[in-house]
Structures are given as C-alpha cells and as structure tokens.
Short mmCIF file of C-alpha atoms and ligand atoms in Angstrom, two decimals:
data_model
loop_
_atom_site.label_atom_id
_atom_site.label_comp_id
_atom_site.label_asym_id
_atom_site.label_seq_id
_atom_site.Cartn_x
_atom_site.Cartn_y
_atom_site.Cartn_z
CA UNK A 1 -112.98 -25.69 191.16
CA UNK A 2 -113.62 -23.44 188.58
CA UNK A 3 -117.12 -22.66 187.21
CA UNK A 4 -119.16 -20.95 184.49
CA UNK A 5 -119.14 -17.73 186.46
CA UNK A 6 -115.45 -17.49 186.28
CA UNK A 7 -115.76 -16.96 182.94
CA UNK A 8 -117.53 -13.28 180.70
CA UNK A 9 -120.79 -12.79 180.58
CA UNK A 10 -122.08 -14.72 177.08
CA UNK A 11 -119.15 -17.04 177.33
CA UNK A 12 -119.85 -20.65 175.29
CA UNK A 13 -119.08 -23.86 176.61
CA UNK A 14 -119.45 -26.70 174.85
CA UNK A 15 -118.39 -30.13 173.38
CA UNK A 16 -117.28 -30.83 169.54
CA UNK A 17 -117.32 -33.82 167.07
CA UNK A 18 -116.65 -34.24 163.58
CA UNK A 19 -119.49 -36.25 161.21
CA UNK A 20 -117.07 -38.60 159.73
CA UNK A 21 -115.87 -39.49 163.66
CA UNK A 22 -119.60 -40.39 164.97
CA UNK A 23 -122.27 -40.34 162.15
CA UNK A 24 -121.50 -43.38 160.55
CA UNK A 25 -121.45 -42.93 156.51
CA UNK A 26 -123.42 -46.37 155.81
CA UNK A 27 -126.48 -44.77 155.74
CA UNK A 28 -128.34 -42.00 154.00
CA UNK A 29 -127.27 -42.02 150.77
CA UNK A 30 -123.87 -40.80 152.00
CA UNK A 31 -121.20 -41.03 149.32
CA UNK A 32 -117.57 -42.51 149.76
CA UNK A 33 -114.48 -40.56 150.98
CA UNK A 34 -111.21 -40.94 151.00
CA UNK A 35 -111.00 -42.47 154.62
CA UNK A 36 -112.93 -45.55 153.07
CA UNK A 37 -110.53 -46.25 150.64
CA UNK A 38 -107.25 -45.08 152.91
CA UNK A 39 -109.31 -47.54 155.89
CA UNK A 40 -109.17 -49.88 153.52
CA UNK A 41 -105.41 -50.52 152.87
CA UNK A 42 -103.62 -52.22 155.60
CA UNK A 43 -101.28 -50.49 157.60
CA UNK A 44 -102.98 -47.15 157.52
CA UNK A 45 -105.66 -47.41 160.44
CA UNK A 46 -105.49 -49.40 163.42
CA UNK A 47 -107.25 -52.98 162.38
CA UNK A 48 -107.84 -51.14 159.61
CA UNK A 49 -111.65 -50.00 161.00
CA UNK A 50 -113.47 -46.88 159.05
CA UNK A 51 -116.42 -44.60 160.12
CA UNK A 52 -119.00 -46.65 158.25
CA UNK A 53 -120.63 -47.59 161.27
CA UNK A 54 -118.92 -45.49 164.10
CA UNK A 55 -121.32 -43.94 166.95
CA UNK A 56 -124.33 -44.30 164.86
CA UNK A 57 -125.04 -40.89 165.55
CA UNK A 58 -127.27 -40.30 162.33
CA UNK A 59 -129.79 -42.19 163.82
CA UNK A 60 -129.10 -41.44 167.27
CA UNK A 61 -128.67 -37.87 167.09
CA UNK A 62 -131.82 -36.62 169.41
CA UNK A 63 -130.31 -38.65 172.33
CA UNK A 64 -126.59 -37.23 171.87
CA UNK A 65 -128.21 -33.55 172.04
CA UNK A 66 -129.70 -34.40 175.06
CA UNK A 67 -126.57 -35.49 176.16
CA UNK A 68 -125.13 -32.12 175.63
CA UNK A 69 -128.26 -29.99 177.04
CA UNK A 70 -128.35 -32.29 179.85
CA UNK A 71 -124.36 -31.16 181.26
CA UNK A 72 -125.67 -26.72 180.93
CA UNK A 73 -123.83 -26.69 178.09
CA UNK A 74 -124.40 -23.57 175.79
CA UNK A 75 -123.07 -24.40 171.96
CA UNK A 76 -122.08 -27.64 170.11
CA UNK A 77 -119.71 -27.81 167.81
CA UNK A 78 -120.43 -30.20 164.91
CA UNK A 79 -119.19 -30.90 161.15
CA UNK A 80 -121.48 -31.29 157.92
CA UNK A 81 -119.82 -34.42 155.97
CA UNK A 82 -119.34 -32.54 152.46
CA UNK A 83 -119.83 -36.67 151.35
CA UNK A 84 -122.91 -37.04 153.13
CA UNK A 85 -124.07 -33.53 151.24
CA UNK A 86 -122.53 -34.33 147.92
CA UNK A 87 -121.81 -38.10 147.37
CA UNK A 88 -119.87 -37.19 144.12
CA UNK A 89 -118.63 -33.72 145.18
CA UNK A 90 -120.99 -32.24 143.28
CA UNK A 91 -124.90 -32.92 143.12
CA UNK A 92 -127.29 -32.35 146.49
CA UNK A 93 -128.39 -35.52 148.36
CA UNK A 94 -131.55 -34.02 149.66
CA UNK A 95 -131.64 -36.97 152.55
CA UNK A 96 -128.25 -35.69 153.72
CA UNK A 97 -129.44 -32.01 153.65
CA UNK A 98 -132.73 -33.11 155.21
CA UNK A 99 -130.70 -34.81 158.09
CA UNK A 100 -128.37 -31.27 159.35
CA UNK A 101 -131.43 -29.55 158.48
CA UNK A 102 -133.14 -31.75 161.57
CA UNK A 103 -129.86 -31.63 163.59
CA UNK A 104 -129.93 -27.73 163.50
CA UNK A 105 -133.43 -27.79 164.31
CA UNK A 106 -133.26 -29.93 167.35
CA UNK A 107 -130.01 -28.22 168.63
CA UNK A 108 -132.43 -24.60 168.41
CA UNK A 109 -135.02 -26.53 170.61
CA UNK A 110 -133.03 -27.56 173.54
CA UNK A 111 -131.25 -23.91 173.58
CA UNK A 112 -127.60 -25.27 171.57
CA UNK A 113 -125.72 -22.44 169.90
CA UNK A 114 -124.44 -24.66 166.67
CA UNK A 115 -120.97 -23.68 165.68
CA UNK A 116 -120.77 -25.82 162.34
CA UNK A 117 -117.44 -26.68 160.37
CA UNK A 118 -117.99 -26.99 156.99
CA UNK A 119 -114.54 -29.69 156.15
CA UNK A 120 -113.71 -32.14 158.96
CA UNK A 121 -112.03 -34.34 156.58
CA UNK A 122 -114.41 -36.91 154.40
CA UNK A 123 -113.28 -35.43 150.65
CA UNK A 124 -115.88 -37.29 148.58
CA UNK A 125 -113.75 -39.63 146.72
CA UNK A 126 -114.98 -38.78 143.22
CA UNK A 127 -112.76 -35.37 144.06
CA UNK A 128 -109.87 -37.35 146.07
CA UNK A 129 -109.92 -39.22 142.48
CA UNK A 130 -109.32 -35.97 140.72
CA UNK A 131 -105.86 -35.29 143.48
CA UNK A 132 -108.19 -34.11 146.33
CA UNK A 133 -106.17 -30.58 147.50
CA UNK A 134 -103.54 -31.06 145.57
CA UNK A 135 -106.08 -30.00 142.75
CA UNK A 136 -106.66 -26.81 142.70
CA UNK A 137 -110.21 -27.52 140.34
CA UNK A 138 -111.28 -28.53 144.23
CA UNK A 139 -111.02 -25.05 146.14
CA UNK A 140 -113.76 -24.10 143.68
CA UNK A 141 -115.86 -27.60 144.29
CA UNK A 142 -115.78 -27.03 147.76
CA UNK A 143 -116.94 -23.45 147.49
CA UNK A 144 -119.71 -24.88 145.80
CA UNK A 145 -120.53 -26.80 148.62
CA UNK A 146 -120.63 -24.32 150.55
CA UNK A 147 -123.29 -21.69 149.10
CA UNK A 148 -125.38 -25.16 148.95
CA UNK A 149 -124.99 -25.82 152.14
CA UNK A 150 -125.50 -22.73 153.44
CA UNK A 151 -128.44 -21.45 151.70
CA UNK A 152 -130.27 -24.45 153.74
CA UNK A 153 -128.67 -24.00 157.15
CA UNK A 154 -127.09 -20.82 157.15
CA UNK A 155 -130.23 -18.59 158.83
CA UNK A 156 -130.11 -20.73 162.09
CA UNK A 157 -126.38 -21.63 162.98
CA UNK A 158 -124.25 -19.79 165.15
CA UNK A 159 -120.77 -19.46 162.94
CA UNK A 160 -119.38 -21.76 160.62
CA UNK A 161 -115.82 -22.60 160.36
CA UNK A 162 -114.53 -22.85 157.04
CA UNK A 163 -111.50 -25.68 157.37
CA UNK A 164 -110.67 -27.54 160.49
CA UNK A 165 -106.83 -27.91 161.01
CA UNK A 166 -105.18 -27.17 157.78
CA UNK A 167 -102.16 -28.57 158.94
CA UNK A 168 -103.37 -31.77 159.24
CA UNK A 169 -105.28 -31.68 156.04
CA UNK A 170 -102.49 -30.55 154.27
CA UNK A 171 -99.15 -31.53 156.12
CA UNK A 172 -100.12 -34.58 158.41
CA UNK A 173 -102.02 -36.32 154.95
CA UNK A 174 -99.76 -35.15 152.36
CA UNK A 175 -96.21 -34.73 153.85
CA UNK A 176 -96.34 -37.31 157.17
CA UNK A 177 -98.60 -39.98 155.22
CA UNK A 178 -100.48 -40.67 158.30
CA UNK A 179 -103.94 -39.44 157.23
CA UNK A 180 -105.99 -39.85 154.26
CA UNK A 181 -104.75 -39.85 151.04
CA UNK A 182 -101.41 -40.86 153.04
CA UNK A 183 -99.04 -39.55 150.89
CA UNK A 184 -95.36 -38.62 151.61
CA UNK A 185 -94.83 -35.96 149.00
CA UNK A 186 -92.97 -32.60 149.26
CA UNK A 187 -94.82 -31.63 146.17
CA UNK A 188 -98.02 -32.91 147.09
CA UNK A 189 -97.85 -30.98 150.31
CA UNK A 190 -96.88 -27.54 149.27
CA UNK A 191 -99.64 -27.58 147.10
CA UNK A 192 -102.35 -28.94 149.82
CA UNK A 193 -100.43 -26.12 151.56
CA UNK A 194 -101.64 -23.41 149.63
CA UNK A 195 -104.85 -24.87 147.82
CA UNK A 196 -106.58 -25.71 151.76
CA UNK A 197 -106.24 -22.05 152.27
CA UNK A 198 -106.88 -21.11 148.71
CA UNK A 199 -110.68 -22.88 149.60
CA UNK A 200 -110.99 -21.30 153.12
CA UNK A 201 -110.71 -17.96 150.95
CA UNK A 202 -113.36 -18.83 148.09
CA UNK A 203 -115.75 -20.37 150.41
CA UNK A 204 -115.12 -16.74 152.36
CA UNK A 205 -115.78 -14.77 149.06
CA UNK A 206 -119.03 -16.89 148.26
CA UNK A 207 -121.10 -16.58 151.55
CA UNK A 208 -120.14 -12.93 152.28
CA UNK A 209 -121.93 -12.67 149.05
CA UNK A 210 -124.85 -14.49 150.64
CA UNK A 211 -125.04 -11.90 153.44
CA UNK A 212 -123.80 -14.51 155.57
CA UNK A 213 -121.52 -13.57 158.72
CA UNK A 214 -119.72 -15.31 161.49
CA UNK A 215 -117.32 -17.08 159.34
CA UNK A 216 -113.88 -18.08 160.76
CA UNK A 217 -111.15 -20.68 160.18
CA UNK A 218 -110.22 -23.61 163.14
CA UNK A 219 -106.74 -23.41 163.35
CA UNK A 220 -104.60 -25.95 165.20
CA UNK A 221 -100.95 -25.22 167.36
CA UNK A 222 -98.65 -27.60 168.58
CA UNK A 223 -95.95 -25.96 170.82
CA UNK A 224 -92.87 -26.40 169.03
CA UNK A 225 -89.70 -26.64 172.06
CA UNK A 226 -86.65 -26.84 170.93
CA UNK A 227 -84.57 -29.74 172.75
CA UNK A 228 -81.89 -28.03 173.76
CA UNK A 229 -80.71 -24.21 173.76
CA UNK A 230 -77.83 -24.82 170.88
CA UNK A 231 -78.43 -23.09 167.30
CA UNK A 232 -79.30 -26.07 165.69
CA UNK A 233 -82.57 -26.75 167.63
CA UNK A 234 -83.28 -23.64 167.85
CA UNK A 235 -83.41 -23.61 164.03
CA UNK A 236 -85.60 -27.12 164.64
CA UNK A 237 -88.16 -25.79 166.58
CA UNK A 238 -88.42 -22.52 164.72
CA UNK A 239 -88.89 -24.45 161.71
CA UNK A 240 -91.49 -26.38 162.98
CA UNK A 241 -93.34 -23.52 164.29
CA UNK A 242 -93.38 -21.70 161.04
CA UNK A 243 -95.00 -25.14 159.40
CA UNK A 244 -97.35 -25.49 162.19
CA UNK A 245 -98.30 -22.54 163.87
CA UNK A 246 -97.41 -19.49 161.51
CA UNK A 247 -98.24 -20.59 158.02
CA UNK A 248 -101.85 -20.30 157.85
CA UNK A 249 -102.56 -17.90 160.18
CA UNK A 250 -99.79 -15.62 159.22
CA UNK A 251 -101.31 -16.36 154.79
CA UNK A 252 -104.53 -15.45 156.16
CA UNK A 253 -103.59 -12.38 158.51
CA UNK A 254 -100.61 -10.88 156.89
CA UNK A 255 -100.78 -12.28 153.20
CA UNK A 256 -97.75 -14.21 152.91
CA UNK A 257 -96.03 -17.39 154.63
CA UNK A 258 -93.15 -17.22 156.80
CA UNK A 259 -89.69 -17.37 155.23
CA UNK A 260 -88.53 -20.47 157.12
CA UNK A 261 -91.55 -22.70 156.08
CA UNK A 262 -90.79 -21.09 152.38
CA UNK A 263 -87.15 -22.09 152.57
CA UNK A 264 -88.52 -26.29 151.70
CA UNK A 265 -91.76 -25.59 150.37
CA UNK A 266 -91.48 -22.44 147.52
CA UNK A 267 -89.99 -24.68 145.09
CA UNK A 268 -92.60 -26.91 144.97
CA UNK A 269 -95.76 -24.36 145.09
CA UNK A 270 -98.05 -23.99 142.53
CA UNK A 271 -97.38 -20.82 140.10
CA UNK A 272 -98.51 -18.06 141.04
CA UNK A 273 -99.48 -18.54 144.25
CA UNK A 274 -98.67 -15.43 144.85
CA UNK A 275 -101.82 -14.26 143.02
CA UNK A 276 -104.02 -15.89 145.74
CA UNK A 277 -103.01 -14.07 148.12
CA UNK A 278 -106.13 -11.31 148.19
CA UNK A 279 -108.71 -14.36 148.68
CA UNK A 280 -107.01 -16.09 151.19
CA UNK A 281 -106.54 -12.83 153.35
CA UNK A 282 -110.32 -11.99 153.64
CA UNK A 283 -111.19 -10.45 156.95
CA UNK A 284 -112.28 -13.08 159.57
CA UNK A 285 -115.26 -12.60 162.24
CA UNK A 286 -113.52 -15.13 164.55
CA UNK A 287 -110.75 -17.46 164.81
CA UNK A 288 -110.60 -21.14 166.44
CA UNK A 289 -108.06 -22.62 168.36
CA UNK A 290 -107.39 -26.27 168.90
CA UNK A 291 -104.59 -27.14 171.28
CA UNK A 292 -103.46 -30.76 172.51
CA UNK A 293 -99.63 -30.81 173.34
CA UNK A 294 -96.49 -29.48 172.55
CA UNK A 295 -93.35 -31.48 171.01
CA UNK A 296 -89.34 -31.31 171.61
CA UNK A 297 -87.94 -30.63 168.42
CA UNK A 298 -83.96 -31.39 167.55
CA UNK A 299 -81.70 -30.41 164.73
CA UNK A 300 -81.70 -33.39 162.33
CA UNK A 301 -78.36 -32.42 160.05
CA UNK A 302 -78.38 -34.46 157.05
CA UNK A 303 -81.57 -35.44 156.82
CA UNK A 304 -83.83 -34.08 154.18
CA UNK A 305 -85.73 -30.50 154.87
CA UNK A 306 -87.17 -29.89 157.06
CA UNK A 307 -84.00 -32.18 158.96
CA UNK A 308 -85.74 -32.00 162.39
CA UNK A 309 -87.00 -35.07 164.82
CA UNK A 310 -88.77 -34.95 168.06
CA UNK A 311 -87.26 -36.06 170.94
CA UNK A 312 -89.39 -37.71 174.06
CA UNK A 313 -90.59 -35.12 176.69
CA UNK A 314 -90.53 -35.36 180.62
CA UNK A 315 -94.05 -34.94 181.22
CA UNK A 316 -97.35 -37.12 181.73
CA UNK A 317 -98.69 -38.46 178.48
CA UNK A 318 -102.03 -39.16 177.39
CA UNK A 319 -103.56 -42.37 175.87
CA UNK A 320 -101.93 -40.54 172.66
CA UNK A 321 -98.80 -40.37 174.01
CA UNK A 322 -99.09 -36.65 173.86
CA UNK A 323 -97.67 -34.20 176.75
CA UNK A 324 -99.83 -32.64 179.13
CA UNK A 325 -99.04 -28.92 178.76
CA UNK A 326 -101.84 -26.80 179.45
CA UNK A 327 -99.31 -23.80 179.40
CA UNK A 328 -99.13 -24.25 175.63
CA UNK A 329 -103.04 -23.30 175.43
CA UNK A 330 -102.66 -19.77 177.32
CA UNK A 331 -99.55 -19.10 174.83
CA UNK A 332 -101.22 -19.42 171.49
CA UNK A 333 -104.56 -17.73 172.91
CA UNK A 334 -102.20 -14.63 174.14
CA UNK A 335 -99.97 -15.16 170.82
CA UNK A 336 -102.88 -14.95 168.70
CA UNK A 337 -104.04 -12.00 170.14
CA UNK A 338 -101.11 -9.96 170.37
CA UNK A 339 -99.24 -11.34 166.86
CA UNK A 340 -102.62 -11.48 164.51
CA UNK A 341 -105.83 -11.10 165.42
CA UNK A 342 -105.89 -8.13 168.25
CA UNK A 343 -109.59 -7.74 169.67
CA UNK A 344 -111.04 -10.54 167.40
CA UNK A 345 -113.21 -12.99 168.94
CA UNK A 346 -111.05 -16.09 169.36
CA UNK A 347 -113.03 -19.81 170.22
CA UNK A 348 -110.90 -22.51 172.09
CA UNK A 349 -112.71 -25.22 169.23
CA UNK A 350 -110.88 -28.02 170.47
CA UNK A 351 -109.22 -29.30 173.65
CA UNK A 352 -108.93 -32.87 175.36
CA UNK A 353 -107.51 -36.02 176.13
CA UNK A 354 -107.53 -39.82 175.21
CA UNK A 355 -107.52 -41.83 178.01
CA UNK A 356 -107.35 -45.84 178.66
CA UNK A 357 -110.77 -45.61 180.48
CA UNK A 358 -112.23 -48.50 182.00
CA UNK A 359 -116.23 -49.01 182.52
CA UNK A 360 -117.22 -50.34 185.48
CA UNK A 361 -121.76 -51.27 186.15
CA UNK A 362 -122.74 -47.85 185.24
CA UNK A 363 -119.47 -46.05 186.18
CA UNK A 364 -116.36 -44.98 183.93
CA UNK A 365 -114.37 -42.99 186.27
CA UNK A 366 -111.59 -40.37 184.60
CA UNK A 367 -110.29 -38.14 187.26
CA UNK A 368 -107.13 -37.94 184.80
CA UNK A 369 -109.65 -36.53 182.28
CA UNK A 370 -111.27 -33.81 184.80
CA UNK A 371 -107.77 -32.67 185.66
CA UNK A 372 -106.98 -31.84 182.50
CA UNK A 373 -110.38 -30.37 180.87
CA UNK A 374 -110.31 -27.86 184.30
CA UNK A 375 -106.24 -26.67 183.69
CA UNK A 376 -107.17 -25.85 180.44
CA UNK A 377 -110.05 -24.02 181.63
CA UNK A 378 -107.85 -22.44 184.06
CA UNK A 379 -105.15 -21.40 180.98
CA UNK A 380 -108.34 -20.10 179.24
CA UNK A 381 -109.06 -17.88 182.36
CA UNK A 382 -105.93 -16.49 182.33
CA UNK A 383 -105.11 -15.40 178.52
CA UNK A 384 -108.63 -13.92 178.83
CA UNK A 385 -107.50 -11.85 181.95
CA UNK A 386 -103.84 -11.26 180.06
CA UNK A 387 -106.06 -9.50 177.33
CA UNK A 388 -106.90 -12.54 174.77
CA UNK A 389 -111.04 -12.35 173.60
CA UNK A 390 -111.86 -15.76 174.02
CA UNK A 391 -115.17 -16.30 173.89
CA UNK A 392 -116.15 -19.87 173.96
CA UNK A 393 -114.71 -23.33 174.74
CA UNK A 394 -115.60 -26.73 172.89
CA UNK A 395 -114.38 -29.94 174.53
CA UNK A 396 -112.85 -32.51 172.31
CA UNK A 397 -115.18 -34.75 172.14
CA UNK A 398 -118.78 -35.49 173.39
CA UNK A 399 -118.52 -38.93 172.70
CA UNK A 400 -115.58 -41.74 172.18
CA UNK A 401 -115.02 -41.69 168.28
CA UNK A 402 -113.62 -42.82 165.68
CA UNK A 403 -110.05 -41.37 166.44
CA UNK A 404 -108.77 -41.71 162.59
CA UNK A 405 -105.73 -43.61 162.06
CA UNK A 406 -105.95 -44.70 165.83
CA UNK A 407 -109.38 -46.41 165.24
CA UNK A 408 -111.44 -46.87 167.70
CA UNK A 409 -108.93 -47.70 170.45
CA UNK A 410 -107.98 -44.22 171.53
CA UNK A 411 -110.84 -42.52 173.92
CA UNK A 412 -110.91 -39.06 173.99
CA UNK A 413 -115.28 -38.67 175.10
CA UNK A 414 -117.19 -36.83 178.28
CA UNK A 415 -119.24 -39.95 176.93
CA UNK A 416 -118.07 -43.73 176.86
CA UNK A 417 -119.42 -45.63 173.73
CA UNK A 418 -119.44 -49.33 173.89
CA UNK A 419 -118.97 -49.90 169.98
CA UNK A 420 -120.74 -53.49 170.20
CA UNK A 421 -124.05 -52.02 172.01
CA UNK A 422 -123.50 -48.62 170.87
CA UNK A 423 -124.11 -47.75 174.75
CA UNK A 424 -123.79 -44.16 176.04
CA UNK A 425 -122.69 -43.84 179.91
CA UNK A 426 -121.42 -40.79 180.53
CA UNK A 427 -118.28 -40.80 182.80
CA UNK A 428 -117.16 -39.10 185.61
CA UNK A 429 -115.67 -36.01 183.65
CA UNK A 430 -119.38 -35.18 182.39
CA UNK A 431 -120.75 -35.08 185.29
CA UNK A 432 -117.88 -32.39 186.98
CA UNK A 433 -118.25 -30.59 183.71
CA UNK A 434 -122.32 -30.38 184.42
CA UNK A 435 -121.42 -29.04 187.93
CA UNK A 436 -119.50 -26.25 186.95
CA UNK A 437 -121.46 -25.44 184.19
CA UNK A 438 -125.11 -25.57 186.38
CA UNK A 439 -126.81 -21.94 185.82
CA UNK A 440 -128.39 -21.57 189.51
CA UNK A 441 -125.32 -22.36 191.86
C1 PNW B 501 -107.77 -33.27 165.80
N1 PNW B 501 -101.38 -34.44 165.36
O1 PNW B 501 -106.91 -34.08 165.06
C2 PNW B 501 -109.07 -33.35 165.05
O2 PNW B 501 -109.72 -32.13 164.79
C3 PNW B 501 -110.04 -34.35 165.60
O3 PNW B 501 -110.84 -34.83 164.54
C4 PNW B 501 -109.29 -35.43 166.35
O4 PNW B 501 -110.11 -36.48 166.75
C5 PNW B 501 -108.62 -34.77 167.53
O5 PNW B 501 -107.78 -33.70 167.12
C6 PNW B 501 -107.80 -35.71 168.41
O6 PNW B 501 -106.72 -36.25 167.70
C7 PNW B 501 -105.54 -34.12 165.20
O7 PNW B 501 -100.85 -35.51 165.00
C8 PNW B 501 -104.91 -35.30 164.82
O8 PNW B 501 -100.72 -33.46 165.76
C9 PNW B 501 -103.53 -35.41 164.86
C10 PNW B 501 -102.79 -34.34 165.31
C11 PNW B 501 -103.42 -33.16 165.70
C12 PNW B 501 -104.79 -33.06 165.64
#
C-alpha cells in the first residue's frame, strides 16, 4: 500500500468540494444562480433537487475541517460561490465575504494549505439573465469579482484557480444541454468557448496587478479512444480530443485552438477572437488536472459536426457509469508535461468515484472506492517518476454532494452524508486514506 512517503518531499494531499455542491445557498444572503432556476425545470436534475440546502456546510464548516485535519491531510481544495459573494454579480455581500474570510481562517489553524477556485459553477442569475458566458460584458464582471475577492482572502490562501473545467462550463452547458443554462447551441457554445477563457485571462491580468501569485487554471481530460483502428474513428476520437483535452490548454499555452475543434466551431466565434488571444495566454504558476474516465469514440457519418458517438467500453464502471482507467491519469499528467507546460507545477485537483454505498450502524464500507483512490495514486507515482511535476493531489470529494444534474443520488465522498440528518460517518476509504497519509509511520 502506498503512502505519503512514496511521494516528494512538500507533496499535498488533500480532498476538494465545490460551494454550490455542499454549502447550501439558502442562507447568508446568498443570491440566486442559474442551477436554481435550471433545478427548477423538470427534466434537468434528478427529482429535480438544487443546492439550496445540500450538506449544510455553511453552518457546519468547523466540523468538515476537522474532518479533513483529522485523515493527515495537508491542503483542501474549496470554491468561493461568486453568488454567495455577489448576489447580483455585482455588489459585495459582506456576510458572504465574512463567511470564506472564517473558512480561510480556520483552515490556517488546523495546518490546511487552501487551494481556492474562484468559478465552480453558481453564475449569479442577474448575469445568466444577461446570456451568462455567452456574454462577453461577463469576462469583465467576473474579473471584478475577483480583485474583490481577493483583496479579502488573497494574503492567506495557497493558489487560486481561476475556472474549474471549462469544458464543462462551456461545452457540457452550452453544446450537450446537460448543465446549467442547458442549452444545445453551436453558437452558444463557441462563444462560452472562447469567453470562459477570455475571463480566466482578465481575472489573470487583474490580480497580477495586485501582486498576487499562484494563479492557475483546473483543467479537465477525458481520454478520448477511438472504437476501432479505421480512419473514421480515428477522426472521432481526434476530434473529441481537440474539444476536450487540447482547446483550452493549447489557447492558453500556445495562443490558438486546434484546427480540428476550429473546423465546427470558427464559424460561430465571436469577431475577433483572435484579438484575445494575448490575455488568454498569460503565463501560469501551476496547472490542475481533473481526471475521471476515458470514452470510446466512433465515426458518426451524417450526423451533424462534430458526427461522433460513444460506444460502451469493456471495463468496470462506477456509480456514474464511467470506466475505471487509471492509465488515463498518468497520460495527461506525462502529456501535459511534455506537450505544454514542461517543469510547471502541475496539481491532480480532482480524482474519484461515485459509488452505490451502503451504511451499515456506524460503518459504510467502500473497498471499490480505496481501490481506485490508491491506482490513481499509483498513476500519480509514476508520471512523477516519468518526469511530470506533480505536486499535490485533491480527492474528489470530502463529502457526498450535490452531484449536479445527478442530484443527490450519485456518491462520490471519503464522507457519507445522510441528507435527512445531515450525518457525517466517514467510510472505510477515509480511514485507509488517514493511514497512508499518518506523518510518524
Ligand atoms: C466534475 N462529464 O464535474 C466537477 O468539477 C465536480 O463538481 C463534479 O462533482 C465531479 O466532476 C464529478 O462529476 C464533471 O460529463 C461533470 O464528463 C461531468 C463530467 C465531467 C466532470
């Protein structure tokens, strides 16, 4: 079994959540987002539940850091709800300042590195009103938040992370329809396409102006296999890999987006795009990874661009239905090394499973869930030793959440939430996580 001390000197282990997923947004003075309103409208979520009450995490924050302290873990990886901040995108709750200002605060006292993210997702809806990112009037807005937000918190965290998974904000919301605003709109989506990065770059430009550093991006990679070895799914996959896993690193690192990914989307850009480029390709201090799965991609010939569908894979699923491919992990860490970022610090931000757990007394037992947290450790271990810098690694997620439009059926926590009691009992995966991450072995 593999512990801390397989790992560099300084590395950071941790777990991650996202506000939206555990605060709840009833309380506060927290405005509405767009995941109220997309909640809402049947069809979208899974008995259509929201994040109003989720985890209750704002008022139960002390005990989930404890949580965290209490397994040796080094860094947490949290979000600040730009709703919570800003109920109407714009003007400064001071009770939802006060409350990250308190979170930071008690992560400092029990030793947590914080490693905030600045946009997990809750666009206040006075903004999603306005077209959200298809708007480009919002890159600027959530600059804004930003210097705000920073000039509070920005002397005591760790890093923060400008966007989490741009592909989901922009493709999965705008071009798949299955997250908020739901839309299924070519346009829509090469615009989210350009304008997420477009507010990564501004929100760069203001806090290196602050003096701030440790800014990076969380990027997410699905490995794209094509189904079979013919031309056509080879074009498939290849065109699903430029969507997914080229187009914002490769805007951000080498100031343009790949060719196939251009081929469907230039037409529908916003002018001048081109002009953009400069801000979006601001030097990084770090990069995150999240990896889940990969996906079998076939040639989908007469079906609109990009005319590809995924075909079933051979091996175990999660609760998601998603592959178990740890393999994929030590590919993007060693891709992103070698392709874009060289010597660059590079964070796994996000890596788990959902599982069908079952709680039984005081026991939830997830050997399924162990396996898979230690053979992504063990792919970590080895794109480290194959030259990759990765320097931390954030478990997906502390607690069972609010798993967006899966509500609150898919469980992907170290920590088992009853959502009637609001009851934490850690499962069986915390506790071998603890164990390997103990300081005096
Ligand atoms: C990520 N996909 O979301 C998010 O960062 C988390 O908020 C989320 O809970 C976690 O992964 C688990 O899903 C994703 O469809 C959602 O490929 C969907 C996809 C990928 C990531």
């Amino acid at each position: 079994m593999l512990s801390r001390f397989d790992f560099p000197e300084g590395f950071v282990f941790g777990a991650a959540t996202a506000a939206y997923q555990i605060e709840g947004s009833g309380f506060g003075g927290c405005g509405p987002c767009h995941w109220d309103t997309f909640a809402a409208t049947p069809g979208n979520v899974v008995r259509a539940e929201d994040g109003s009450r989720a985890c209750d995490h704002y008022h139960r924050w002390g005990n989930d850091l404890d949580l965290l302290r209490a397994a040796n873990m080094d860094g947490y990886r949290f979000s600040t709800s730009w709703a919570r901040v800003m109920p109407d995108g714009v003007t400064v709750n001071p009770e939802g300042m006060a409350f990250y200002d308190r979170l930071v605060d008690g992560m400092l006292e029990r030793g947590l590195k914080p490693f905030q993210t600045l946009y997990h997702w809750e666009m206040p809806s006075a903004l999603a009103d306005k077209g959200g990112w298809t708007n480009r009037d919002t890159c600027h807005r959530f600059a804004d938040f930003a210097g705000k937000i920073t000039e509070v918190l920005g002397d005591r965290v760790a890093s923060i992370a400008t966007i989490n998974e741009p592909w989901c904000v922009a493709w999965l919301s705008h071009f798949l329809g299955v997250h908020a605003p739901g839309l299924r709109d070519i346009r829509a989506a090469s615009r989210a396409m350009h304008h997420i990065l477009l507010a990564h770059g501004l929100a760069v430009e203001r806090l290196r102006g602050m003096g701030q550093d440790n800014l990076g991006i969380v990027l997410n990679f699905d490995y794209c296999q094509p189904a079979t070895d013919s031309a056509g799914d080879r074009r498939a996959a290849g065109v699903q890999d430029a969507i997914f896993n080229r187009w914002f690193i490769e805007g951000i690192t080498k100031g343009t987006y790949p060719a196939e990914a251009l081929e469907g989307l230039a037409p529908h850009m916003p002018e001048n795009w081109q002009d953009d480029m400069a801000v979006i390709g601001q030097k990084l201090d770090w990069l995150g990874v999240n990896y889940y799965t990969r996906h079998i991609h076939a040639d989908a010939p007469g079906t609109a661009w990009p005319a590809t569908r995924d075909v079933a894979g051979p091996l175990d699923k999660t609760q998601m239905g998603w592959e178990i491919f740890p393999d994929g992990l030590h590919h993007f860490l060693t891709r992103m090394a070698r392709d874009y970022v060289g010597d660059l610090p590079i964070f796994v931000t996000e890596n788990g499973m959902a599982n069908a757990d079952v709680i039984n007394g005081a026991e939830v037992t997830d050997q399924v869930r162990t396996d898979f947290l230690f053979a992504h450790l063990a792919a970590t271990k080895r794109a480290i030793a194959d030259g990759a810098n990765v320097q931390g690694f954030f478990y997906w997620s502390l607690l069972d959440n609010y798993e967006w439009a899966e509500g609150y059926e898919k469980r992907f926590g170290l920590v088992h939430v009853d959502f009637d009691s609001l009851a934490r009992v850690p499962k069986s995966s915390y506790h071998a996580l603890a164990r390997a991450l103990a300081r005096n072995d």
